Tab-separated table of C-alpha atoms in Angstrom:
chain	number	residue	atom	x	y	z
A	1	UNK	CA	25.249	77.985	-25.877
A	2	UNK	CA	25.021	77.386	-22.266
A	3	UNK	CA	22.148	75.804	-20.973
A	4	UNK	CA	20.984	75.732	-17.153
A	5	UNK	CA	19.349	72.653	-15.269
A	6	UNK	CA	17.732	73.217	-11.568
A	7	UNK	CA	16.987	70.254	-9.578
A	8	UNK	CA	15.329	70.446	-6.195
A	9	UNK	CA	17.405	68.620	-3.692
A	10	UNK	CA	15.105	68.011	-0.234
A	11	UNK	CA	15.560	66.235	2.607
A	12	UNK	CA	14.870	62.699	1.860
A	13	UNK	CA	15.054	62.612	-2.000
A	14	UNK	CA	15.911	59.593	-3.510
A	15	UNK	CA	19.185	59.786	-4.636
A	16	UNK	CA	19.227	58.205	-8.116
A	17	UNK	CA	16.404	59.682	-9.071
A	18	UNK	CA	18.784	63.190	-8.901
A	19	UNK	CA	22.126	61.886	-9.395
A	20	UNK	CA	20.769	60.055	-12.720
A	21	UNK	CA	19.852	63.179	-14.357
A	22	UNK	CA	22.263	64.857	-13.099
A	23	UNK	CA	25.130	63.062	-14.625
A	24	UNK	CA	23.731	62.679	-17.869
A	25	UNK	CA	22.762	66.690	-17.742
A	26	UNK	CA	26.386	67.603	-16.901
A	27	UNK	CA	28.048	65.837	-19.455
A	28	UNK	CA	26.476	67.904	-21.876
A	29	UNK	CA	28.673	70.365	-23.689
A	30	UNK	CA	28.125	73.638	-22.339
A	31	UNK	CA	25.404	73.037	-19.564
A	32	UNK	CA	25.822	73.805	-15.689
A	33	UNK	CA	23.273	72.129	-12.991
A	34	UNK	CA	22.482	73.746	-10.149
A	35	UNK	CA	21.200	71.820	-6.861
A	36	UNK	CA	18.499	73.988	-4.923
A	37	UNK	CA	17.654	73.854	-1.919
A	38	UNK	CA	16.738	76.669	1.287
A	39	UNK	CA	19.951	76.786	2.692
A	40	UNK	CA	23.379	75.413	1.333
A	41	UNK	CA	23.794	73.271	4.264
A	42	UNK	CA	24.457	69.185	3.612
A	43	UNK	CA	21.259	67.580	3.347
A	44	UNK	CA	20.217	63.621	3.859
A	45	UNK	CA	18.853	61.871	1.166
A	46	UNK	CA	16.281	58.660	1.717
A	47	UNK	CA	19.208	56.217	1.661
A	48	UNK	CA	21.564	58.209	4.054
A	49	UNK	CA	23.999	59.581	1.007
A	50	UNK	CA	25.412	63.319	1.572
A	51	UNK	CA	24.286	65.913	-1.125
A	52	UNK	CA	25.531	69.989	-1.233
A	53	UNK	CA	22.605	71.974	-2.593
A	54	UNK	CA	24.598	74.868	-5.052
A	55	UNK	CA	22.001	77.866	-4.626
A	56	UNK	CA	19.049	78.095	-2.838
A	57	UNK	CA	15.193	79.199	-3.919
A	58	UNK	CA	15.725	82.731	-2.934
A	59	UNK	CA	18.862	83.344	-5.086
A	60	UNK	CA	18.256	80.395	-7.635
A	61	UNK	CA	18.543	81.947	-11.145
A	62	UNK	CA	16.324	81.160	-13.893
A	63	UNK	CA	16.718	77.265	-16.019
A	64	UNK	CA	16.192	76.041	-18.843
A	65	UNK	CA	14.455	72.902	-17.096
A	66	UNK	CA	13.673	72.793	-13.488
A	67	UNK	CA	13.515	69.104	-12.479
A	68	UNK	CA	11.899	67.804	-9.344
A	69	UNK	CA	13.023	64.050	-8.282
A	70	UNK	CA	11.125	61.943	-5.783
A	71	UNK	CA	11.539	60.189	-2.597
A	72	UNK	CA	10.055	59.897	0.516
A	73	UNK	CA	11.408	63.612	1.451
A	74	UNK	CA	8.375	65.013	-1.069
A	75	UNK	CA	5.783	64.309	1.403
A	76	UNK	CA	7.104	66.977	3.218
A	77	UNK	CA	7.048	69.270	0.445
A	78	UNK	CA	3.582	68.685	-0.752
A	79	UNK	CA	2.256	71.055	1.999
A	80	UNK	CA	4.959	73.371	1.633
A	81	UNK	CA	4.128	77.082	0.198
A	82	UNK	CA	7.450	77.979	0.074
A	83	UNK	CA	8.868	75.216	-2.402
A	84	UNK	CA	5.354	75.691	-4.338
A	85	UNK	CA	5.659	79.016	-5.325
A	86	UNK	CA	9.344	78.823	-5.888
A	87	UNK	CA	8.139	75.909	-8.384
A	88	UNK	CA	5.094	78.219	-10.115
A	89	UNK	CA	7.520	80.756	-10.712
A	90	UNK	CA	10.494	79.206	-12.154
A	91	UNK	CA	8.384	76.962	-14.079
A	92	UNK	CA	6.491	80.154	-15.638
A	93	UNK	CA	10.154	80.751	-17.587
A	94	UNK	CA	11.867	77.221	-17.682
A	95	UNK	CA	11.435	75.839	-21.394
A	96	UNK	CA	10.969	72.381	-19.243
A	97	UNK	CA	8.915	71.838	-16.232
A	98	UNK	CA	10.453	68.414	-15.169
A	99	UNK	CA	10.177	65.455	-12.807
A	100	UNK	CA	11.331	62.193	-11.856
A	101	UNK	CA	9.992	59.215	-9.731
A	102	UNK	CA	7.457	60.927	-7.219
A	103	UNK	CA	8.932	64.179	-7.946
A	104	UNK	CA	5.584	65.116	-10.746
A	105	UNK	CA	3.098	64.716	-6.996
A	106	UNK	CA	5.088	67.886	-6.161
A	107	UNK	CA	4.559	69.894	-9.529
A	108	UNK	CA	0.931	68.760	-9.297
A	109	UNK	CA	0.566	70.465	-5.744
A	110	UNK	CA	1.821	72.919	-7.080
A	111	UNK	CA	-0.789	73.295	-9.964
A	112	UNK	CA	1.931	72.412	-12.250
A	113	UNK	CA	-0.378	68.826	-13.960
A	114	UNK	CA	-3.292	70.333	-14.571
A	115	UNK	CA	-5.153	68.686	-17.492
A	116	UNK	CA	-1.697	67.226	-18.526
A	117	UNK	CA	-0.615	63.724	-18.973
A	118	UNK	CA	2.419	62.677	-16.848
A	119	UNK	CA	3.594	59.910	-14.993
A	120	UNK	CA	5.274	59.091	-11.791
A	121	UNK	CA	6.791	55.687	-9.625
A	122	UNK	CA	4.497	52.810	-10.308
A	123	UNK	CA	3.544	52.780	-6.810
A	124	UNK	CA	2.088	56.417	-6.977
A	125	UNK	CA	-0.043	56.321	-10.428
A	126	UNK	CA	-3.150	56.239	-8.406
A	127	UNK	CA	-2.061	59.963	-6.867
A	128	UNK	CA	-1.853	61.618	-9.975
A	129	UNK	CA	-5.884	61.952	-11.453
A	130	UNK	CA	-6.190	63.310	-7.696
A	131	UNK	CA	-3.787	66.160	-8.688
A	132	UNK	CA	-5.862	67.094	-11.861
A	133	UNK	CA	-3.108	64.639	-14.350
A	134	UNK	CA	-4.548	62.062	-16.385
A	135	UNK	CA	-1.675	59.422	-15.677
A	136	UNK	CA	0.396	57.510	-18.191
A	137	UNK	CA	2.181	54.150	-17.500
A	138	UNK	CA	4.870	54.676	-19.233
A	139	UNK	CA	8.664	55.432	-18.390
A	140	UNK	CA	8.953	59.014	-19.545
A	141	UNK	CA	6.180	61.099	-20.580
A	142	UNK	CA	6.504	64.404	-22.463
A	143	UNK	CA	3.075	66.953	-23.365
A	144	UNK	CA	4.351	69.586	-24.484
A	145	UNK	CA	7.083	71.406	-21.967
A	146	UNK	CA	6.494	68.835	-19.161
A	147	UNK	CA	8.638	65.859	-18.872
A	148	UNK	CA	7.870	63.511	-16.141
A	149	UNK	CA	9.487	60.121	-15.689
A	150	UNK	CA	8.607	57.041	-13.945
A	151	UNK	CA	10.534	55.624	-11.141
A	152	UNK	CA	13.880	56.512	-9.817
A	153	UNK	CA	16.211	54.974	-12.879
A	154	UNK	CA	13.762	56.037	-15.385
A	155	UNK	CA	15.677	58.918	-14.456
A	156	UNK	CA	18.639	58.109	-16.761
A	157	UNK	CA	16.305	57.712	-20.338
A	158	UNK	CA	14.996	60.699	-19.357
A	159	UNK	CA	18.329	62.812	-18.718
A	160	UNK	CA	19.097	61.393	-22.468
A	161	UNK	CA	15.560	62.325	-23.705
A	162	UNK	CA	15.959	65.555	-22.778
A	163	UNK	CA	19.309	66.516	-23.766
A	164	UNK	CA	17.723	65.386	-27.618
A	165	UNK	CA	15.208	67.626	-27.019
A	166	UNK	CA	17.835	70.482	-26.181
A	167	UNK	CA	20.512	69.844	-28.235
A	168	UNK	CA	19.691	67.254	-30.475
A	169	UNK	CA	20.292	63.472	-30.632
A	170	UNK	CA	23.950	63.261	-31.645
A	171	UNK	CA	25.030	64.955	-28.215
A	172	UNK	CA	22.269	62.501	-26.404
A	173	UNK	CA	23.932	59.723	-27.781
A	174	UNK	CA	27.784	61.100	-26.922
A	175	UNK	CA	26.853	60.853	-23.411
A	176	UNK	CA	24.570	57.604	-23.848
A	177	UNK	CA	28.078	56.442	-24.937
A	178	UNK	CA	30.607	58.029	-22.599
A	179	UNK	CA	28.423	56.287	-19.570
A	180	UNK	CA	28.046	53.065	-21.642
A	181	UNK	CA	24.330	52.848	-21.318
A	182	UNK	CA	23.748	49.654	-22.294
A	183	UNK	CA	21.839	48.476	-19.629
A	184	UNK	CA	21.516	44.670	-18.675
A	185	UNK	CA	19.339	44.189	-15.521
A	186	UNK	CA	20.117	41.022	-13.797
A	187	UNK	CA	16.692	39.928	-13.322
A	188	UNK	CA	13.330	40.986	-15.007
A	189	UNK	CA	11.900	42.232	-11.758
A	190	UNK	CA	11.947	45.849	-12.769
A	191	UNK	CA	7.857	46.501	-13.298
A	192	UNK	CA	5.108	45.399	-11.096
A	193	UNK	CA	3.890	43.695	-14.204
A	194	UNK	CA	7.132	41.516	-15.139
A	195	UNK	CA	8.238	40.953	-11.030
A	196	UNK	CA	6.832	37.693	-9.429
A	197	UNK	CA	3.915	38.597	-7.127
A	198	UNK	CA	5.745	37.567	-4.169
A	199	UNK	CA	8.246	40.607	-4.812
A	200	UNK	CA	5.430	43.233	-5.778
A	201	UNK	CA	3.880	42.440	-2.058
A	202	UNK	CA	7.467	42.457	-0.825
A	203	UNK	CA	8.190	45.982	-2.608
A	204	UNK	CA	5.120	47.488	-1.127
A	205	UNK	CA	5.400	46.748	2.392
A	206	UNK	CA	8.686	48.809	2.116
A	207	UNK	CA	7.533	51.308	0.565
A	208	UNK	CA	3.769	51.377	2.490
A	209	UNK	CA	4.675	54.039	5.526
A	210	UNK	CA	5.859	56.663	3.024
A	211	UNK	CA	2.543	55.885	1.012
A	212	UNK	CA	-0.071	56.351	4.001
A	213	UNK	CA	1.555	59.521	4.448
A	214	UNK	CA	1.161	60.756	0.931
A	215	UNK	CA	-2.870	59.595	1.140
A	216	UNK	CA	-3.306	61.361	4.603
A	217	UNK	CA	-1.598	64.256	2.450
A	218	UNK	CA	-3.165	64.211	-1.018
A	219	UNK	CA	-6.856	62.718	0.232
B	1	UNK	CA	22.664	40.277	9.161
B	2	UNK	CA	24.182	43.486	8.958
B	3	UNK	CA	26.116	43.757	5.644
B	4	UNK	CA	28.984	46.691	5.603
B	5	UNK	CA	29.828	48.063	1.700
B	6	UNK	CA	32.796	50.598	1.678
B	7	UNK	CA	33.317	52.700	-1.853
B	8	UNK	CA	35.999	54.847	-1.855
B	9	UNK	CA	35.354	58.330	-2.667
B	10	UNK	CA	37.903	60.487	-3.944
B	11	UNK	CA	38.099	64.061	-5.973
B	12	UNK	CA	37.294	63.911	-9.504
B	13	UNK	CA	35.419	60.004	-9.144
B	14	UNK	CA	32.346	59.942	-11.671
B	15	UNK	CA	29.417	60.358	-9.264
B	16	UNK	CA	27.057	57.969	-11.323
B	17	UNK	CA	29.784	55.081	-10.338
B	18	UNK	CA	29.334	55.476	-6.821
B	19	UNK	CA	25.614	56.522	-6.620
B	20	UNK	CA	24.142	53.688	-8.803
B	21	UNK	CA	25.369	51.163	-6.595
B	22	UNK	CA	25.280	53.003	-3.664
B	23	UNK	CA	21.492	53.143	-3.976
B	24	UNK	CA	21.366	49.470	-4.763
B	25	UNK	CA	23.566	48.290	-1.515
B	26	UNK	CA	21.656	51.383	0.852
B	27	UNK	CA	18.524	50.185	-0.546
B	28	UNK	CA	18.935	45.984	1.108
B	29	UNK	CA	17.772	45.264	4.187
B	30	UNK	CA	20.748	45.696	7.032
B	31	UNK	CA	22.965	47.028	4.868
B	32	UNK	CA	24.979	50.122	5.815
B	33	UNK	CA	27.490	52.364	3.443
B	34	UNK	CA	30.589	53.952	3.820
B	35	UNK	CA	32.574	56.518	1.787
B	36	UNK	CA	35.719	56.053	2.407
B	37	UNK	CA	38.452	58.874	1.653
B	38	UNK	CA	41.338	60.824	3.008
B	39	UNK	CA	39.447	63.258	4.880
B	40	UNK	CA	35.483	64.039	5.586
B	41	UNK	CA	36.012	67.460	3.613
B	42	UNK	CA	33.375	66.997	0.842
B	43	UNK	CA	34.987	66.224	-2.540
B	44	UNK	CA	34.081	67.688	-6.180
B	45	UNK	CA	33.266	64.669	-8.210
B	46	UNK	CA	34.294	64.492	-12.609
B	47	UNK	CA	30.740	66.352	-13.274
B	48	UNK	CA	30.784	68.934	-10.335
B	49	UNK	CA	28.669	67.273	-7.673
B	50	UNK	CA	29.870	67.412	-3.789
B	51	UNK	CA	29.837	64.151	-2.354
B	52	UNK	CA	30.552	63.617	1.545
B	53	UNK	CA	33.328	60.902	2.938
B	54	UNK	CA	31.863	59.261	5.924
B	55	UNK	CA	35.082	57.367	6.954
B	56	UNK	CA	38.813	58.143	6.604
B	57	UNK	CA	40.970	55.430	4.818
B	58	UNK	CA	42.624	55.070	8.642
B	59	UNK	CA	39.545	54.682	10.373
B	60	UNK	CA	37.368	52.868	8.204
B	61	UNK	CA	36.356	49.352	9.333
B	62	UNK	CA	36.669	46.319	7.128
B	63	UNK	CA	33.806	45.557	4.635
B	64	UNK	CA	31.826	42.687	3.185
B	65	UNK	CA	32.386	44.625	0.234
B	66	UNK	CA	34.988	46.976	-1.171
B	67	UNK	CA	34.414	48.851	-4.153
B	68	UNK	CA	36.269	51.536	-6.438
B	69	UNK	CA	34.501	53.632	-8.992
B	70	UNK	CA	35.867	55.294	-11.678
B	71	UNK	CA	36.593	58.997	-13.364
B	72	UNK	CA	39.021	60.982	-14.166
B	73	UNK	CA	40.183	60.843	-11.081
B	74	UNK	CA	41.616	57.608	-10.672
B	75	UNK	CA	44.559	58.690	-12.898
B	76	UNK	CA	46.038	60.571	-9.113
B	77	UNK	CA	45.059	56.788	-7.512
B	78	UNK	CA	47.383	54.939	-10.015
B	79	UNK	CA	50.404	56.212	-8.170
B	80	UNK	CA	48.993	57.153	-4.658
B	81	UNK	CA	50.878	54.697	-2.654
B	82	UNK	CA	48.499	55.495	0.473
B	83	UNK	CA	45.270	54.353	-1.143
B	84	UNK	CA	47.026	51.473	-2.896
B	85	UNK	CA	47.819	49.943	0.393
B	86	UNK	CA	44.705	50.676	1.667
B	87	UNK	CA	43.089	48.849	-0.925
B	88	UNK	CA	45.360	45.431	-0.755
B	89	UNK	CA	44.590	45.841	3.167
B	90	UNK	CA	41.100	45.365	2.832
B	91	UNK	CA	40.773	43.899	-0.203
B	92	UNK	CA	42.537	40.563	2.087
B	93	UNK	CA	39.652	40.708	4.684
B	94	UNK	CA	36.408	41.572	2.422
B	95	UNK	CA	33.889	38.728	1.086
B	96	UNK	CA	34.153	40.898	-2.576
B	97	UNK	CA	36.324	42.948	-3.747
B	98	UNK	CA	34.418	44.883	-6.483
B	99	UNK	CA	35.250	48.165	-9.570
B	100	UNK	CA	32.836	49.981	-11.216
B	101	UNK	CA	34.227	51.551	-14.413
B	102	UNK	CA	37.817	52.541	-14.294
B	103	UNK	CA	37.844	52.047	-10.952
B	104	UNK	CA	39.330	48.553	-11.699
B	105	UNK	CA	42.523	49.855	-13.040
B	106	UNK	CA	43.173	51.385	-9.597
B	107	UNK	CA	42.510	47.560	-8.106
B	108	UNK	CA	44.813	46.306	-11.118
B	109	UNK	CA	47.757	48.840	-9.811
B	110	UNK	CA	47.356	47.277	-6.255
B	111	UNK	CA	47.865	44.320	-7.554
B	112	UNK	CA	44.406	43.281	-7.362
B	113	UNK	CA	44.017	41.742	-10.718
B	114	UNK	CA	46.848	39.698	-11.354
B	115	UNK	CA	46.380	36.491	-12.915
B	116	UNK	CA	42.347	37.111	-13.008
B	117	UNK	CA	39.363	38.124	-15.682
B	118	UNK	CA	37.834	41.629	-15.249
B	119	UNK	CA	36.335	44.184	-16.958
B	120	UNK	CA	35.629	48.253	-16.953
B	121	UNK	CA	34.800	51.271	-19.424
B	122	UNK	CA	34.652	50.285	-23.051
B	123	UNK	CA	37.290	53.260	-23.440
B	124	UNK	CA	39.978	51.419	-21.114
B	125	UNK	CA	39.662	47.567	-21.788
B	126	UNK	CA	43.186	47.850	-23.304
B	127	UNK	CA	44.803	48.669	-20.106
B	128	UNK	CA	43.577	45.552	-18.333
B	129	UNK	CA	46.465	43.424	-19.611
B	130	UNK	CA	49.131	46.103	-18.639
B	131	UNK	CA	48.154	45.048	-15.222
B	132	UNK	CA	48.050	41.618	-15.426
B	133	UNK	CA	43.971	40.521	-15.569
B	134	UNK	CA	42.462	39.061	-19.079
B	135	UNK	CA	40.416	41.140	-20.509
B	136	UNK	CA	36.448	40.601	-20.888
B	137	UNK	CA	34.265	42.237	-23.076
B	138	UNK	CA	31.205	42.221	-20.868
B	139	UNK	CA	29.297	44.418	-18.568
B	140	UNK	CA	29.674	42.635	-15.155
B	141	UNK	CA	32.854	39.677	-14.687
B	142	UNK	CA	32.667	37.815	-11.582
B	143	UNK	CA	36.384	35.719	-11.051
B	144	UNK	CA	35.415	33.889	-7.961
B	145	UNK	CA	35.806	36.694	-5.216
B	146	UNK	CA	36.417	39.732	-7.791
B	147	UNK	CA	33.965	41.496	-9.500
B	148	UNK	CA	34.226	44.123	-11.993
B	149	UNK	CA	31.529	45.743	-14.091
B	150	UNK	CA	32.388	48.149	-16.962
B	151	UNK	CA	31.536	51.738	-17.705
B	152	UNK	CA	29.278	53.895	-15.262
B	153	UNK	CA	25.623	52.900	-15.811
B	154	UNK	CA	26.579	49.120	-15.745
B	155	UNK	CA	27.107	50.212	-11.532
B	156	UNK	CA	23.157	49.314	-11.664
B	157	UNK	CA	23.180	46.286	-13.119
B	158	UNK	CA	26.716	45.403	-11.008
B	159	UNK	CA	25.004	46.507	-7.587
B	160	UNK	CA	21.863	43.503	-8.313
B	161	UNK	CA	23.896	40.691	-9.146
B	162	UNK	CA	26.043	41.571	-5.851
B	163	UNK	CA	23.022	42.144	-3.318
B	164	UNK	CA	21.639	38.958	-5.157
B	165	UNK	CA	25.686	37.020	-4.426
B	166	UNK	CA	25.178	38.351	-0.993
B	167	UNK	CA	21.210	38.164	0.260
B	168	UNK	CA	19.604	36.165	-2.269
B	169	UNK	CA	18.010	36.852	-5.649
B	170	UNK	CA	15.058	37.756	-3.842
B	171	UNK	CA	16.125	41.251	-2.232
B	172	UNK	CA	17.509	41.758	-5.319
B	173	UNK	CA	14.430	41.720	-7.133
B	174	UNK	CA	12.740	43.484	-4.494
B	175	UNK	CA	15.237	46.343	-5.031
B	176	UNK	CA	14.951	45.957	-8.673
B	177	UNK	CA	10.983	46.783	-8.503
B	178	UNK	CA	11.751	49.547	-6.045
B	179	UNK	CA	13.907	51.360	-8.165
B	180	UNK	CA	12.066	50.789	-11.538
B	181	UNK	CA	14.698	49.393	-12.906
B	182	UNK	CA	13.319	48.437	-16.452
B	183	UNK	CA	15.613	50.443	-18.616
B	184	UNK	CA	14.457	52.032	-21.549
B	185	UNK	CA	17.193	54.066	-23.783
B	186	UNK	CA	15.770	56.201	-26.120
B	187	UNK	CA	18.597	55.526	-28.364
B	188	UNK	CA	21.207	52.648	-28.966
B	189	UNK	CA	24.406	54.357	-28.648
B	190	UNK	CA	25.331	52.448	-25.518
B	191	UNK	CA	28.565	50.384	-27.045
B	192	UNK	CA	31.034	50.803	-29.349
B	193	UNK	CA	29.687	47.992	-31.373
B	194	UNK	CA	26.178	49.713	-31.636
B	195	UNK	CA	26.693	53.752	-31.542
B	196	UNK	CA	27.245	55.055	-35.423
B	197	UNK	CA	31.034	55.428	-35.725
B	198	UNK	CA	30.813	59.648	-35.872
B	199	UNK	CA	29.384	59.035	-32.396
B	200	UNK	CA	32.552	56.516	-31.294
B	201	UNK	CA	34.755	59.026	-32.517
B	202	UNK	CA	33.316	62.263	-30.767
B	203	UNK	CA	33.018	60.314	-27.470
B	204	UNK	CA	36.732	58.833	-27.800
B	205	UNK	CA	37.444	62.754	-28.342
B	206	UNK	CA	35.903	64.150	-24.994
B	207	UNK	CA	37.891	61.201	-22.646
B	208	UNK	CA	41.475	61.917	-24.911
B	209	UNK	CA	42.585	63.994	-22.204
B	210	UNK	CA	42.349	61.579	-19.973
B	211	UNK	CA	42.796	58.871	-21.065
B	212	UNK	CA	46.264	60.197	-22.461
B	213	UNK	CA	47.244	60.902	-18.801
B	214	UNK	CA	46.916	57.005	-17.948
B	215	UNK	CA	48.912	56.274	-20.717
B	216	UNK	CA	51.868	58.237	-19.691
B	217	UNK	CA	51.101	56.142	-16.038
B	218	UNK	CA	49.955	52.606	-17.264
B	219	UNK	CA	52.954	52.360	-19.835
């Protein structure tokens, strides 16, 4: 069995929330990931790292899940007919309509929420009634075909969630393995909710340009 | 305060090494990243993404922080006597000199380790001694100015406590909330000690190859 992922790879995405998936995708027996973008030139994600889209949206064969990740590059796509049809159509024959971090404000645009529950970056909750979604705090979200996962790591349970899905949970857990996912955070500053105050405020003033733009943009 | 973190970057490195960390150093204030390899041609990583040098191993400058990832493609490091000097170069003039993964076998072979505690993928603990370090079951060591962290995902957790050594637990928290770093695994097959033993075995299965190859090199 071979099994195709797509992931959109835009100027600006946020790295992880790509790279995540994509490792945990691509250590699956049998699969292939494609990155697509316009053109196959080196793009720029949001922290400055190099990626090589694969195949781009006119040539882009069919996948078994098309994922969208986030970053501050999707504001640029939320107005952008090109990338939203490209996403209508594949998703009309992917068995998964996927998204990570503020990747789901991009299937939303594209008519892709509608009436579903789905979640996003805990920063961008708020956007998601706006797109017709009825928004779930919670780290990955699946109704029905549509996965959607929270912020940028969340990324990695749902790369393993999905490959279940696929192919079942021994495979899931071969990889959870083989990249020793048994994760240990430092600190318990990882949710608005379990972060001191002082470090929400902090988070948001970093993240508060790329958020005005998204309001000006979804209204 | 401009903070300079240099990870090499070489063909066949596990991409989820590099680009967990790499998101956590881009992602503090003044910090810039290199990727440091041979040449700028792009490299395949173990999985099949393209990653981009930024810096030649003759050109790069010296770093805060040095750190080698893992993959399958450290087994061409172990005996690459180029990148072996380059690492005992700047490993004499960096504030830490850090591994992700198996990339601390490839500090062990330039003598990196000797006499001190250090850690990397569940699958290669066993070499550690070979090269002179004691061994330590745990997902990040820190011996004084070394510090290792053990298979892939724990590059997350590694990248935190070494923004938080460096800035101050504070932009490490604030990095923590940006990223959503509140891990959820769906399953609990991260360790050795916690995956059922038919999952152990198939994992140990799909890194034989490899692993057989540092074998024949590690003696």
């Amino acid at each position: 069995m071979t099994l195709r992922f797509g992931i959109l790879c835009f100027p600006g995405v946020q790295q992880l929330d790509l790279t995540g998936p994509y490792e945990v995708f691509a250590s699956a027996e049998g699969a292939t990931v494609h990155l697509v973008w316009k053109s196959l030139e080196p793009i720029r994600s949001a922290t400055g790292l190099m990626l090589i889209p694969d195949t781009t949206l006119a040539e882009a064969p069919d996948f078994d899940v098309l994922c969208v990740p986030g970053g501050s590059g999707i504001n640029a796509l939320l107005t952008d007919e090109t990338v939203l049809a490209f996403l209508r159509d594949k998703a009309s024959r992917a068995r998964f309509v996927t998204s990570v971090c503020t990747g789901s404000l991009v299937l939303g645009k594209a008519g892709l929420l509608a009436g579903r529950r789905a979640t996003t970056h805990w920063n961008a909750l708020d956007f998601l009634p706006r797109l017709g979604a009825t928004s779930v705090e919670q780290r990955v979200v699946q109704d029905g075909s549509l996965i959607t996962a929270g912020g940028v790591t969340s990324g990695i349970d749902f790369g393993l969630i999905v490959v279940a899905e696929l192919m079942g949970r021994e495979e899931a857990e071969t990889i959870q393995l083989a990249l020793e996912y048994a994760p240990a955070p430092p600190f318990d500053a990882g949710l608005p909710s379990t972060a001191p105050p002082s470090i929400v405020e902090a988070a948001r003033v970093r993240m508060a340009g790329s958020r005005r733009e998204r309001e000006a943009l979804l209204g």
